[in-house]
Coordinates of C-alpha atoms in Angstrom, one line a residue:
Chain A
M236 CA -4.4 -4.2 -20.2
K237 CA -6.3 -6.8 -18.2
E238 CA -9.7 -7.8 -19.4
I239 CA -12.4 -5.7 -17.8
S240 CA -14.6 -8.7 -17.2
K241 CA -12.1 -9.8 -14.5
L242 CA -13.1 -6.9 -12.3
L243 CA -16.7 -8.2 -11.9
D244 CA -16.2 -11.9 -12.3
Y245 CA -14.0 -14.4 -10.4
R246 CA -11.8 -17.3 -11.0
P247 CA -12.8 -20.4 -9.0
D248 CA -9.2 -21.7 -9.1
I249 CA -8.0 -19.0 -6.7
K250 CA -6.8 -20.2 -3.3
V251 CA -6.3 -17.9 -0.3
V252 CA -3.6 -18.9 2.2
D253 CA -3.6 -17.4 5.7
A254 CA 0.0 -17.0 6.7
T255 CA -0.6 -15.1 9.9
L256 CA 0.8 -17.6 12.4
R257 CA 3.8 -18.4 10.2
D258 CA 5.0 -15.0 8.9
G259 CA 3.4 -13.2 11.8
G260 CA 5.1 -15.6 14.2
L261 CA 8.4 -14.2 13.1
V262 CA 7.7 -11.0 15.0
N263 CA 6.6 -12.5 18.3
D264 CA 8.7 -15.7 18.3
F265 CA 5.5 -17.7 17.6
F266 CA 4.1 -17.0 21.1
F267 CA 0.4 -17.0 20.2
T268 CA -2.1 -18.2 22.8
D269 CA -4.2 -21.2 22.1
E270 CA -7.3 -18.9 22.2
F271 CA -5.8 -16.7 19.5
I272 CA -5.0 -19.7 17.3
K273 CA -8.4 -21.2 17.8
S274 CA -10.2 -17.9 17.1
L275 CA -8.1 -17.5 13.9
Y276 CA -9.0 -21.0 12.8
N277 CA -12.7 -20.2 13.3
A278 CA -12.3 -16.8 11.5
N279 CA -10.6 -18.5 8.5
L280 CA -13.4 -21.1 8.4
R281 CA -16.1 -18.4 8.3
A282 CA -14.2 -16.2 5.9
G283 CA -13.9 -19.0 3.4
V284 CA -10.1 -19.0 3.5
D285 CA -8.7 -22.1 1.7
Y286 CA -5.5 -22.9 3.6
M287 CA -4.3 -21.9 7.1
E288 CA -0.6 -22.1 7.7
F289 CA 0.2 -23.0 11.3
G290 CA 3.9 -22.2 11.3
Y291 CA 7.2 -23.9 10.7
K292 CA 8.4 -27.4 11.0
G293 CA 11.5 -26.1 12.9
D294 CA 14.3 -28.5 13.7
R295 CA 14.6 -29.0 17.5
E296 CA 18.3 -29.6 17.1
M297 CA 18.6 -26.1 15.8
F298 CA 16.0 -24.2 17.8
D299 CA 15.6 -24.1 21.5
E300 CA 12.0 -25.1 22.4
T301 CA 11.9 -22.8 25.4
K302 CA 12.5 -19.7 23.2
F303 CA 9.7 -20.2 20.8
G304 CA 5.9 -20.9 20.8
A305 CA 4.4 -24.1 19.4
C306 CA 3.9 -22.7 15.9
K307 CA 7.7 -22.8 15.4
F308 CA 7.6 -26.6 15.4
C309 CA 4.0 -27.5 14.4
D310 CA 3.8 -30.9 15.9
D311 CA 0.9 -32.9 14.6
D312 CA -0.4 -33.2 18.2
F313 CA -0.3 -29.5 18.7
I314 CA -2.2 -28.8 15.5
R315 CA -4.7 -31.5 16.4
S316 CA -5.3 -29.8 19.8
I317 CA -6.6 -26.8 17.8
V318 CA -8.4 -28.3 14.9
G319 CA -9.3 -31.8 16.1
E320 CA -9.8 -34.0 13.0
N321 CA -10.5 -30.8 10.9
N322 CA -13.5 -32.1 9.0
T323 CA -13.8 -28.8 7.2
D324 CA -13.1 -27.2 3.9
L325 CA -10.2 -25.3 5.4
K326 CA -6.9 -27.1 4.8
I327 CA -3.9 -27.0 7.0
A328 CA -0.4 -26.0 5.9
V329 CA 3.1 -25.9 7.5
M330 CA 6.3 -24.4 6.2
A331 CA 9.5 -26.4 6.0
D332 CA 12.7 -24.4 5.4
V333 CA 15.6 -26.0 3.5
G334 CA 18.4 -26.4 6.1
R335 CA 16.2 -25.6 9.1
C336 CA 13.9 -28.7 9.1
N337 CA 14.6 -32.3 9.8
Y338 CA 12.0 -33.3 7.3
K339 CA 12.7 -37.0 7.1
N340 CA 12.0 -37.4 10.8
D341 CA 9.6 -34.6 11.6
I342 CA 7.2 -34.8 8.7
H343 CA 5.1 -37.9 9.2
D344 CA 2.8 -39.6 6.7
R345 CA -0.2 -37.5 5.8
A346 CA -2.5 -40.3 6.9
E347 CA -1.2 -39.7 10.5
S348 CA -1.2 -35.9 10.4
P349 CA -3.8 -33.1 10.3
V350 CA -1.6 -31.3 7.8
D351 CA -2.6 -31.2 4.1
L352 CA 0.1 -29.0 2.5
I353 CA 3.8 -28.8 3.0
R354 CA 5.3 -25.5 1.9
V355 CA 9.0 -25.9 1.1
A356 CA 10.9 -22.6 1.3
T357 CA 14.3 -22.4 -0.4
Y358 CA 16.9 -20.1 -1.7
L359 CA 17.9 -20.6 -5.4
H360 CA 21.2 -22.3 -4.5
Q361 CA 19.3 -24.9 -2.3
I362 CA 17.0 -26.1 -5.0
P363 CA 18.4 -29.7 -5.1
T364 CA 17.6 -30.1 -1.4
A365 CA 14.3 -28.5 -1.9
V366 CA 13.5 -31.1 -4.6
D367 CA 14.4 -33.9 -2.2
M368 CA 12.0 -32.4 0.4
I369 CA 9.3 -32.0 -2.2
E370 CA 9.7 -35.7 -3.2
D371 CA 9.7 -36.8 0.4
A372 CA 6.5 -34.9 1.2
K373 CA 4.8 -36.1 -2.0
K374 CA 5.7 -39.7 -1.1
K375 CA 4.2 -39.1 2.3
G376 CA 0.9 -38.1 0.6
Y377 CA 0.9 -34.3 1.0
E378 CA 0.1 -31.5 -1.4
V379 CA 3.4 -29.6 -1.8
S380 CA 4.3 -26.0 -2.7
C381 CA 7.7 -24.4 -3.1
N382 CA 8.7 -20.8 -2.3
I383 CA 11.8 -19.6 -4.1
M384 CA 12.9 -16.8 -1.9
A385 CA 14.8 -13.5 -2.6
I386 CA 14.3 -13.6 -6.4
S387 CA 14.7 -9.8 -6.6
T388 CA 18.5 -10.3 -6.2
A389 CA 18.7 -13.4 -8.6
Q390 CA 19.6 -13.6 -12.2
E391 CA 16.6 -14.4 -14.5
A392 CA 18.7 -17.2 -16.1
D393 CA 19.0 -18.8 -12.7
I394 CA 15.3 -18.4 -12.0
K395 CA 14.5 -20.2 -15.3
V396 CA 16.8 -23.1 -14.4
A397 CA 15.1 -23.4 -11.0
L398 CA 11.6 -23.2 -12.5
D399 CA 12.6 -25.9 -15.0
I400 CA 13.9 -28.2 -12.2
L401 CA 10.8 -27.5 -10.1
G402 CA 8.6 -28.1 -13.1
K403 CA 10.0 -31.6 -13.4
S404 CA 9.5 -32.2 -9.7
P405 CA 6.2 -33.4 -8.2
V406 CA 5.6 -30.0 -6.6
D407 CA 2.0 -28.7 -7.1
V408 CA 2.5 -25.0 -6.6
I409 CA 5.5 -22.7 -7.2
Y410 CA 5.5 -19.4 -5.4
I411 CA 6.7 -16.0 -6.4
V412 CA 8.2 -14.5 -3.3
D413 CA 9.1 -10.9 -2.9
S414 CA 11.2 -11.4 0.2
F415 CA 12.7 -7.9 0.3
G416 CA 9.5 -6.0 -0.7
S417 CA 11.4 -4.4 -3.5
I418 CA 9.3 -5.4 -6.5
Y419 CA 7.0 -2.9 -8.3
P420 CA 3.8 -4.1 -9.9
E421 CA 5.1 -3.6 -13.5
Q422 CA 8.0 -5.9 -12.6
M423 CA 5.6 -8.3 -10.9
A424 CA 3.7 -8.6 -14.2
R425 CA 6.8 -9.8 -16.0
I426 CA 7.8 -12.2 -13.2
A427 CA 4.3 -13.6 -13.2
D428 CA 4.4 -14.1 -16.9
L429 CA 7.7 -16.0 -16.6
Y430 CA 6.4 -18.2 -13.8
C431 CA 3.1 -18.9 -15.6
E432 CA 5.0 -19.9 -18.7
Y433 CA 6.7 -22.7 -16.7
A434 CA 3.4 -23.5 -14.9
N435 CA 1.6 -24.0 -18.2
K436 CA 4.4 -26.2 -19.6
Y437 CA 4.6 -28.4 -16.5
N438 CA 1.0 -28.2 -15.3
K439 CA 1.7 -26.5 -12.0
K440 CA 0.0 -23.6 -10.2
I441 CA 1.7 -20.3 -9.3
G442 CA 1.4 -18.5 -6.0
I443 CA 2.4 -15.1 -4.7
H444 CA 3.9 -14.1 -1.3
A445 CA 4.5 -10.3 -1.0
H446 CA 5.9 -8.0 1.5
D447 CA 4.8 -4.5 2.3
N448 CA 8.1 -2.5 2.5
Q449 CA 6.9 -0.2 -0.1
K450 CA 3.2 -0.6 0.7
L451 CA 2.9 -2.7 -2.4
A452 CA 2.1 -6.2 -1.0
F453 CA -1.6 -6.0 -1.8
A454 CA -1.0 -4.1 -5.1
N455 CA 1.5 -6.8 -6.2
T456 CA -0.8 -9.5 -5.2
I457 CA -3.7 -8.2 -7.2
E458 CA -1.4 -7.5 -10.1
A459 CA -0.4 -11.2 -10.0
V460 CA -4.0 -12.3 -9.8
G461 CA -4.7 -10.4 -13.0
D462 CA -1.7 -12.2 -14.6
G463 CA -2.9 -15.7 -13.8
V464 CA -1.5 -16.4 -10.4
D465 CA -3.9 -18.5 -8.4
W466 CA -2.5 -19.0 -4.9
L467 CA -2.5 -15.9 -2.7
D468 CA -0.8 -15.5 0.7
A469 CA -2.2 -12.9 3.1
T470 CA -2.1 -12.2 6.8
Y471 CA -4.5 -10.5 9.1
L472 CA -3.7 -6.8 9.4
S473 CA -0.6 -7.6 7.4
M474 CA 1.1 -9.2 10.4
G475 CA 4.5 -10.5 9.3
R476 CA 8.2 -10.0 9.3
G477 CA 9.3 -6.4 9.0
A478 CA 6.8 -4.4 7.1
G479 CA 4.4 -7.4 7.0
N480 CA 2.5 -9.0 4.2
C481 CA -0.5 -8.6 1.9
A482 CA -3.5 -7.8 4.3
M483 CA -6.2 -10.5 4.4
E484 CA -8.8 -7.8 4.9
L485 CA -7.7 -6.1 1.7
L486 CA -7.5 -9.3 -0.3
L487 CA -10.9 -10.7 0.7
G488 CA -12.4 -7.3 0.1
F489 CA -11.0 -7.5 -3.5
L490 CA -11.9 -11.1 -4.4
K491 CA -15.3 -11.6 -5.9
N492 CA -15.9 -15.3 -5.3
P493 CA -19.0 -15.4 -3.0
K494 CA -17.4 -18.1 -0.9
Y495 CA -15.1 -15.4 0.6
N496 CA -16.5 -13.2 3.4
V497 CA -14.4 -10.3 4.8
Y498 CA -16.6 -9.7 7.9
P499 CA -15.1 -12.4 10.2
V500 CA -11.7 -10.9 9.3
F501 CA -12.9 -7.5 10.7
Q502 CA -14.2 -9.2 13.8
F503 CA -11.0 -11.1 14.4
I504 CA -8.8 -8.0 13.9
E505 CA -11.0 -6.0 16.3
K506 CA -10.8 -8.7 19.0
H507 CA -7.3 -10.0 18.7
M508 CA -4.9 -8.1 16.4
N509 CA -5.0 -4.7 18.1
K510 CA -4.4 -6.4 21.4
L511 CA -1.2 -7.8 20.0
R512 CA -0.1 -4.3 19.0
E513 CA -0.9 -3.0 22.5
E514 CA 1.2 -5.8 24.0
G515 CA 4.1 -4.4 22.1
V516 CA 4.3 -6.7 19.1
V517 CA 5.7 -4.5 16.3
W518 CA 5.2 -5.0 12.5
G519 CA 4.1 -2.9 9.5
Y520 CA 5.2 -0.2 7.1
D521 CA 7.9 2.1 8.5
L522 CA 10.8 4.0 6.9
Q523 CA 13.5 1.5 7.8
Y524 CA 11.7 -1.2 5.8
L525 CA 11.0 1.1 2.9
M526 CA 14.8 1.8 2.8
T527 CA 15.9 -1.9 2.7
G528 CA 13.1 -2.5 0.1
L529 CA 14.2 0.4 -2.0
L530 CA 17.8 -0.8 -1.9
N531 CA 16.8 -4.4 -2.6
Q532 CA 18.4 -5.6 0.6
H533 CA 17.5 -8.3 3.2
P534 CA 15.4 -6.6 5.9
R535 CA 17.7 -7.9 8.7
T536 CA 19.3 -4.5 9.4
A537 CA 15.8 -2.8 9.5
I538 CA 14.5 -5.5 11.9
Q539 CA 17.5 -4.8 14.2
F540 CA 16.8 -1.0 14.0
T541 CA 13.2 -1.8 15.0
K542 CA 14.3 -4.0 17.9
E543 CA 16.5 -1.3 19.2
N544 CA 13.6 1.1 19.2
R545 CA 15.7 3.5 17.0
K546 CA 14.0 6.4 15.3
D547 CA 17.0 8.0 13.6
Y548 CA 15.9 7.0 10.1
A549 CA 18.3 9.3 8.3
E550 CA 21.3 7.9 10.2
F551 CA 20.1 4.4 9.4
Y552 CA 19.8 5.2 5.7
K553 CA 23.4 6.4 5.7
E554 CA 24.5 3.2 7.4
I555 CA 22.9 0.9 4.9
I556 CA 23.9 3.0 1.9
A557 CA 27.5 2.8 3.2
Q558 CA 27.2 -1.0 3.2
E559 CA 26.1 -1.2 -0.4
Chain K
M28 CA 2.4 -4.2 -20.5
K29 CA 4.5 -1.2 -19.9
E30 CA 7.8 -0.7 -21.7
I31 CA 10.6 -2.2 -19.7
S32 CA 12.8 0.9 -20.5
K33 CA 10.5 3.0 -18.3
L34 CA 11.8 1.2 -15.2
L35 CA 15.3 2.4 -15.7
D36 CA 14.8 5.7 -17.5
Y37 CA 12.7 8.8 -16.5
R38 CA 10.4 11.3 -18.1
P39 CA 11.5 14.9 -17.5
D40 CA 7.9 16.1 -17.8
I41 CA 7.0 14.6 -14.4
K42 CA 6.1 17.0 -11.7
V43 CA 5.9 16.1 -8.0
V44 CA 3.4 18.1 -5.9
D45 CA 3.8 18.1 -2.1
A46 CA 0.3 18.3 -0.7
T47 CA 1.2 17.8 3.0
L48 CA 0.0 21.1 4.3
R49 CA -3.2 21.0 2.3
D50 CA -4.5 17.4 2.6
G51 CA -2.6 16.9 5.8
G52 CA -4.1 20.1 7.2
L53 CA -7.5 18.4 7.0
V54 CA -6.5 16.2 10.0
N55 CA -5.1 18.9 12.3
D56 CA -7.3 21.9 11.2
F57 CA -4.2 23.3 9.5
F58 CA -2.5 24.1 12.9
F59 CA 1.1 23.7 11.7
T60 CA 3.8 25.7 13.3
D61 CA 5.8 28.2 11.3
E62 CA 8.9 26.1 12.0
F63 CA 7.2 23.0 10.6
I64 CA 6.2 24.8 7.4
K65 CA 9.6 26.4 7.0
S66 CA 11.4 23.1 7.5
L67 CA 9.0 21.4 5.0
Y68 CA 9.7 24.1 2.5
N69 CA 13.4 23.5 2.9
A70 CA 13.0 19.7 2.7
N71 CA 11.0 20.1 -0.6
L72 CA 13.7 22.4 -2.0
R73 CA 16.4 19.9 -1.2
A74 CA 14.3 16.9 -2.4
G75 CA 13.7 18.5 -5.8
V76 CA 10.0 18.6 -5.3
D77 CA 8.4 20.8 -8.1
Y78 CA 5.4 22.3 -6.3
M79 CA 4.5 22.8 -2.7
E80 CA 0.8 23.3 -1.9
F81 CA 0.4 25.6 1.1
G82 CA -3.3 24.9 1.8
Y83 CA -6.7 26.3 0.8
K84 CA -7.9 29.7 -0.1
G85 CA -10.8 29.3 2.4
D86 CA -13.5 31.9 2.4
R87 CA -13.5 33.8 5.7
E88 CA -17.2 34.3 5.4
M89 CA -17.6 30.6 5.7
F90 CA -14.7 29.5 8.0
D91 CA -14.0 31.0 11.4
E92 CA -10.4 32.1 11.5
T93 CA -9.9 31.2 15.2
K94 CA -10.7 27.6 14.4
F95 CA -8.1 27.0 11.7
G96 CA -4.4 27.5 11.1
A97 CA -3.1 30.0 8.5
C98 CA -2.9 27.2 5.8
K99 CA -6.7 27.2 5.7
F100 CA -6.6 30.7 4.1
C101 CA -3.2 31.0 2.5
D102 CA -3.0 34.8 2.5
D103 CA -0.2 36.0 0.3
D104 CA 1.5 37.7 3.3
F105 CA 1.5 34.5 5.3
I106 CA 3.1 32.5 2.4
R107 CA 5.6 35.3 2.0
S108 CA 6.5 35.1 5.7
I109 CA 7.7 31.6 5.0
V110 CA 9.2 31.7 1.5
G111 CA 10.2 35.4 1.1
E112 CA 10.3 36.1 -2.6
N113 CA 10.9 32.4 -3.3
N114 CA 13.6 32.8 -5.8
T115 CA 13.9 29.0 -6.2
D116 CA 12.8 26.2 -8.5
L117 CA 10.1 25.1 -6.0
K118 CA 6.8 26.6 -7.1
I119 CA 4.0 27.5 -4.7
A120 CA 0.4 26.1 -5.1
V121 CA -2.8 26.7 -3.2
M122 CA -6.2 25.0 -3.6
A123 CA -9.4 26.8 -4.2
D124 CA -12.6 24.8 -3.7
V125 CA -15.7 25.5 -5.7
G126 CA -18.2 27.0 -3.3
R127 CA -15.8 27.5 -0.5
C128 CA -13.6 30.2 -1.9
N129 CA -14.3 33.9 -2.6
Y130 CA -11.9 33.7 -5.6
K131 CA -12.7 37.0 -7.1
N132 CA -11.6 38.9 -4.0
D133 CA -9.2 36.5 -2.3
I134 CA -7.0 35.5 -5.3
H135 CA -5.0 38.5 -6.3
D136 CA -2.9 39.0 -9.4
R137 CA 0.0 36.7 -9.7
A138 CA 2.3 39.7 -10.0
E139 CA 1.4 40.6 -6.4
S140 CA 1.5 37.0 -5.0
P141 CA 4.1 34.4 -4.2
V142 CA 1.7 31.8 -5.5
D143 CA 2.4 30.2 -8.9
L144 CA -0.4 27.6 -9.3
I145 CA -4.1 27.7 -8.4
R146 CA -5.6 24.3 -8.0
V147 CA -9.3 24.4 -8.5
A148 CA -11.2 21.5 -6.8
T149 CA -14.7 20.7 -8.1
Y150 CA -17.3 18.0 -8.1
L151 CA -18.7 17.1 -11.5
H152 CA -21.9 19.1 -11.0
Q153 CA -19.9 22.3 -10.3
I154 CA -17.9 22.3 -13.5
P155 CA -19.3 25.6 -14.8
T156 CA -18.2 27.4 -11.7
A157 CA -14.9 25.6 -11.8
V158 CA -14.4 26.9 -15.4
D159 CA -15.2 30.4 -14.2
M160 CA -12.6 30.0 -11.5
I161 CA -10.1 28.7 -14.0
E162 CA -10.6 31.6 -16.3
D163 CA -10.4 34.1 -13.4
A164 CA -7.1 32.5 -12.2
K165 CA -5.7 32.4 -15.8
K166 CA -6.5 36.1 -16.4
K167 CA -4.7 36.9 -13.1
G168 CA -1.6 35.2 -14.5
Y169 CA -1.5 31.8 -12.7
E170 CA -0.8 28.3 -13.8
V171 CA -4.1 26.4 -13.2
S172 CA -5.0 22.8 -12.5
C173 CA -8.4 21.3 -11.9
N174 CA -9.3 18.3 -9.6
I175 CA -12.5 16.6 -10.5
M176 CA -13.4 14.9 -7.2
A177 CA -15.2 11.7 -6.4
I178 CA -15.1 10.2 -9.9
S179 CA -15.5 6.7 -8.6
T180 CA -19.2 7.4 -8.1
A181 CA -19.6 9.2 -11.4
Q182 CA -20.9 7.9 -14.8
E183 CA -18.2 7.7 -17.5
A184 CA -20.4 9.7 -19.9
D185 CA -20.5 12.6 -17.4
I186 CA -16.7 12.4 -16.9
K187 CA -16.3 12.7 -20.7
V188 CA -18.4 15.8 -20.8
A189 CA -16.5 17.3 -18.0
L190 CA -13.1 16.5 -19.7
D191 CA -14.4 18.0 -22.9
I192 CA -15.5 21.2 -21.1
L193 CA -12.2 21.4 -19.2
G194 CA -10.3 20.6 -22.4
K195 CA -11.8 23.8 -24.0
S196 CA -11.0 25.8 -20.9
P197 CA -7.6 27.5 -20.3
V198 CA -6.7 25.0 -17.5
D199 CA -3.2 23.5 -17.7
V200 CA -3.6 20.3 -15.8
I201 CA -6.6 18.0 -15.1
Y202 CA -6.3 15.7 -12.1
I203 CA -7.6 12.2 -11.6
V204 CA -8.8 12.2 -8.0
D205 CA -9.6 9.0 -6.2
S206 CA -11.4 10.8 -3.3
F207 CA -12.7 7.6 -1.7
G208 CA -9.6 5.4 -2.1
S209 CA -11.8 2.8 -3.9
I210 CA -10.0 2.5 -7.3
Y211 CA -7.8 -0.5 -8.1
P212 CA -4.7 -0.1 -10.3
E213 CA -6.3 -1.9 -13.3
Q214 CA -9.2 0.5 -13.1
M215 CA -6.7 3.4 -12.8
A216 CA -5.1 2.2 -16.1
R217 CA -8.5 2.7 -17.9
I218 CA -9.2 6.0 -16.2
A219 CA -5.7 7.3 -17.1
D220 CA -6.2 6.2 -20.7
L221 CA -9.5 8.2 -20.8
Y222 CA -8.0 11.3 -19.3
C223 CA -4.9 11.1 -21.5
E224 CA -7.1 10.9 -24.6
Y225 CA -8.6 14.3 -23.8
A226 CA -5.3 15.7 -22.7
N227 CA -3.8 14.8 -26.0
K228 CA -6.7 16.3 -27.9
Y229 CA -6.6 19.6 -26.0
N230 CA -2.9 19.8 -25.2
K231 CA -3.3 19.5 -21.4
K232 CA -1.4 17.6 -18.7
I233 CA -2.9 14.9 -16.5
G234 CA -2.3 14.6 -12.7
I235 CA -3.1 12.0 -10.1
H236 CA -4.2 12.5 -6.5
A237 CA -4.7 9.2 -4.7
H238 CA -5.9 8.0 -1.2
D239 CA -4.7 5.1 0.8
N240 CA -7.9 3.5 2.0
Q241 CA -6.8 0.2 0.4
K242 CA -3.1 0.9 0.7
L243 CA -3.1 1.6 -3.1
A244 CA -2.3 5.3 -3.2
F245 CA 1.3 4.7 -4.2
A246 CA 0.4 1.7 -6.4
N247 CA -2.2 3.8 -8.2
T248 CA 0.2 6.7 -8.6
I249 CA 2.9 4.6 -10.2
E250 CA 0.3 2.8 -12.4
A251 CA -0.8 6.3 -13.6
V252 CA 2.9 7.3 -14.2
G253 CA 3.2 4.3 -16.5
D254 CA 0.1 5.3 -18.3
G255 CA 1.3 8.8 -19.2
V256 CA 0.2 10.8 -16.1
D257 CA 2.8 13.5 -15.3
W258 CA 1.6 15.4 -12.3
L259 CA 1.9 13.4 -9.1
D260 CA 0.6 14.4 -5.7
A261 CA 2.2 13.0 -2.5
T262 CA 2.5 13.9 1.2
Y263 CA 5.2 13.2 3.7
L264 CA 4.4 9.9 5.5
S265 CA 1.1 9.9 3.6
M266 CA -0.3 12.6 5.9
G267 CA -3.8 13.4 4.7
R268 CA -7.5 13.0 5.2
G269 CA -8.5 9.7 6.5
A270 CA -6.2 7.0 5.3
G271 CA -3.9 9.6 3.8
N272 CA -2.3 9.9 0.4
C273 CA 0.6 8.6 -1.7
A274 CA 3.7 8.8 0.5
M275 CA 6.3 11.2 -0.7
E276 CA 9.1 8.9 0.5
L277 CA 7.7 6.1 -1.6
L278 CA 7.2 8.3 -4.7
L279 CA 10.7 9.9 -4.6
G280 CA 12.2 6.5 -4.0
F281 CA 10.5 5.2 -7.1
L282 CA 11.2 8.2 -9.5
K283 CA 14.5 8.0 -11.4
N284 CA 15.0 11.6 -12.4
P285 CA 18.3 12.5 -10.6
K286 CA 16.9 15.9 -9.6
Y287 CA 14.8 14.1 -7.0
N288 CA 16.4 13.2 -3.7
V289 CA 14.6 11.1 -1.0
Y290 CA 17.1 11.8 1.8
P291 CA 15.7 15.2 2.9
V292 CA 12.3 13.5 3.1
F293 CA 13.6 10.9 5.5
Q294 CA 15.2 13.7 7.6
F295 CA 12.0 15.7 7.7
I296 CA 9.9 12.8 8.7
E297 CA 12.3 11.8 11.5
K298 CA 12.3 15.4 12.9
H299 CA 8.8 16.5 12.4
M300 CA 6.2 13.9 11.3
N301 CA 6.6 11.4 14.2
K302 CA 6.2 14.3 16.6
L303 CA 2.8 15.2 15.1
R304 CA 1.8 11.6 15.6
E305 CA 2.9 11.7 19.3
E306 CA 0.9 14.9 19.7
G307 CA -2.2 12.9 18.8
V308 CA -2.7 13.8 15.1
V309 CA -4.2 10.8 13.5
W310 CA -4.1 9.6 9.9
G311 CA -3.3 6.6 7.9
Y312 CA -4.6 3.2 6.9
D313 CA -7.1 1.6 9.3
L314 CA -10.0 -0.7 8.9
Q315 CA -12.7 2.0 8.9
Y316 CA -11.1 3.6 5.9
L317 CA -10.7 0.3 4.1
M318 CA -14.4 -0.3 4.6
T319 CA -15.6 3.1 3.1
G320 CA -13.1 2.6 0.3
L321 CA -14.4 -0.9 -0.4
L322 CA -18.0 0.3 -0.5
N323 CA -17.0 3.4 -2.6
Q324 CA -18.4 5.8 0.0
H325 CA -17.2 9.2 1.2
P326 CA -15.0 8.7 4.2
R327 CA -16.9 11.0 6.4
T328 CA -18.4 8.2 8.6
A329 CA -14.9 6.7 9.0
I330 CA -13.5 10.1 10.0
Q331 CA -16.2 10.4 12.6
F332 CA -15.4 6.9 13.8
T333 CA -11.8 7.9 14.2
K334 CA -12.6 11.1 16.0
E335 CA -14.7 9.2 18.5
N336 CA -11.8 6.9 19.2
R337 CA -14.0 3.9 18.4
K338 CA -12.4 0.5 17.8
D339 CA -15.5 -1.5 17.2
Y340 CA -14.8 -2.1 13.5
A341 CA -17.3 -4.9 13.0
E342 CA -20.1 -2.8 14.4
F343 CA -19.1 0.1 12.2
Y344 CA -19.1 -2.1 9.1
K345 CA -22.7 -3.2 9.9
E346 CA -23.7 0.5 10.3
I347 CA -22.3 1.6 6.9
I348 CA -23.6 -1.5 5.2
A349 CA -27.0 -0.7 6.6
Q350 CA -26.8 2.8 5.1
E351 CA -26.0 1.5 1.6

């Protein structure tokens, strides 16, 4: 059982990462207005958020610029148009997917960039490329984190090998990622213990990125906090792929460090997030996401179900059970 | 840390209680159609749910019959019109609130009633009356449970006294109730330990009734399961007062006892629950409920905010902070 003191005190090491533009961008193809992005930046500043993720470093050879907003590519100039020189305590992050990012060309030296943190996202079988990306980003002067995705379908032995490889790499933070929203808090406790064991051995930090398929994104995040995980991803009103992520308003309400302030989050949601919903952008808990989470499947079938405006949940369940 | 075996095995002692008509009735004044209630009864039967709560035994001296549906009063004849003699494994429950139920007159002998379980709901200061109601219901032949409400604002010493009094009463099940949706799982673990201590001493069972103000109703429920709590309240699509309750679809997805089957829950939600939403019945997670949960306040101000169709969350937060 966790120490009771933890409920009233706080750990200064905790970092909150706003992933709204990045994970949220997956549900509107990153078509955020500049006004939205600037207001979000200001809300994060006032809320005491530590890092703001602007989106992906998407490879223009792979992705058609006309079909995505600027946060899909996160050019330095675009970010600078929002944050200027960013002389603030809020650091800037971007995500670089293994196999979907031309990192050697598109990630410039930190000295020339407003970006502080490169977040490498990888599947287990891509770890060697991930390490190359980590080393590249480190050489360019960045802080670097690494998300190992879809661990709920991986073997523990393989995860241990990956953690050992990443431990020996120059990465700063290794993320637990519940891509399918299928992990229960009591499993999260075990996973966090495993990751923290390697973090302690190699002097790394551990982060958590959760999904809300079973309405457990926040619960898993605070479970992980209690287990020693320091870097916490959240999005405003849970905006993110499928069922969405850990809600920023819940997380900042929970954290006790006086530097965090939930009120600007409420203001931003009132002014900007409900409008997105009214415009037809769809995310959040719904039965199709629960079903893929429950079955520990990638949410792609559920996302398709949502796109087609289907409501025949029972039929969908039969379809995905048949595919098992 | 919980035993890993618990994740794959199950406890036969667990009982699932469907509270959709009772807690859900609080958001539509219990105006469910007979077709809805019959379909829900059939869904519960097929899903392997153990108890179905039909509503309240509301005192007709206090509540105007024309302003509420039949589930506000739960006459034996009304329940019989749905379930007949109920020769099934699904037991029938009703709730009797201290001070809002004429229990001596309105609760008849179990031999004459289709009801199996009387659920007494009480605040701490009403415990002596609750015990009188428990004794009355026991004498009439019922199984009896007792919900101690609003414990998140109570002193632990007072809760211990209440648990001791209830332990000595003939009640069968004592419920942990997170009325304000303000309890975190790591607090729930401690509360469950305390309740289970008294349950072991007095040979009672413990139940959990959670609210979703911080999207923790399901997380708190499965935390409690892991801590030895056996009786679990849930509602279809979380329908319930304010932010709603632990979702039946999440709970049955989690439980491993093969007698439970989540598929009829999906079918019922598809056919009936979304229609309620389209008709304008409102419940579920929203910022106003998060705020009252965070501040450990009764949700009445948030319910009013919802009724007035207000969306000025930031202003509402200032209002309730000012009242602290």
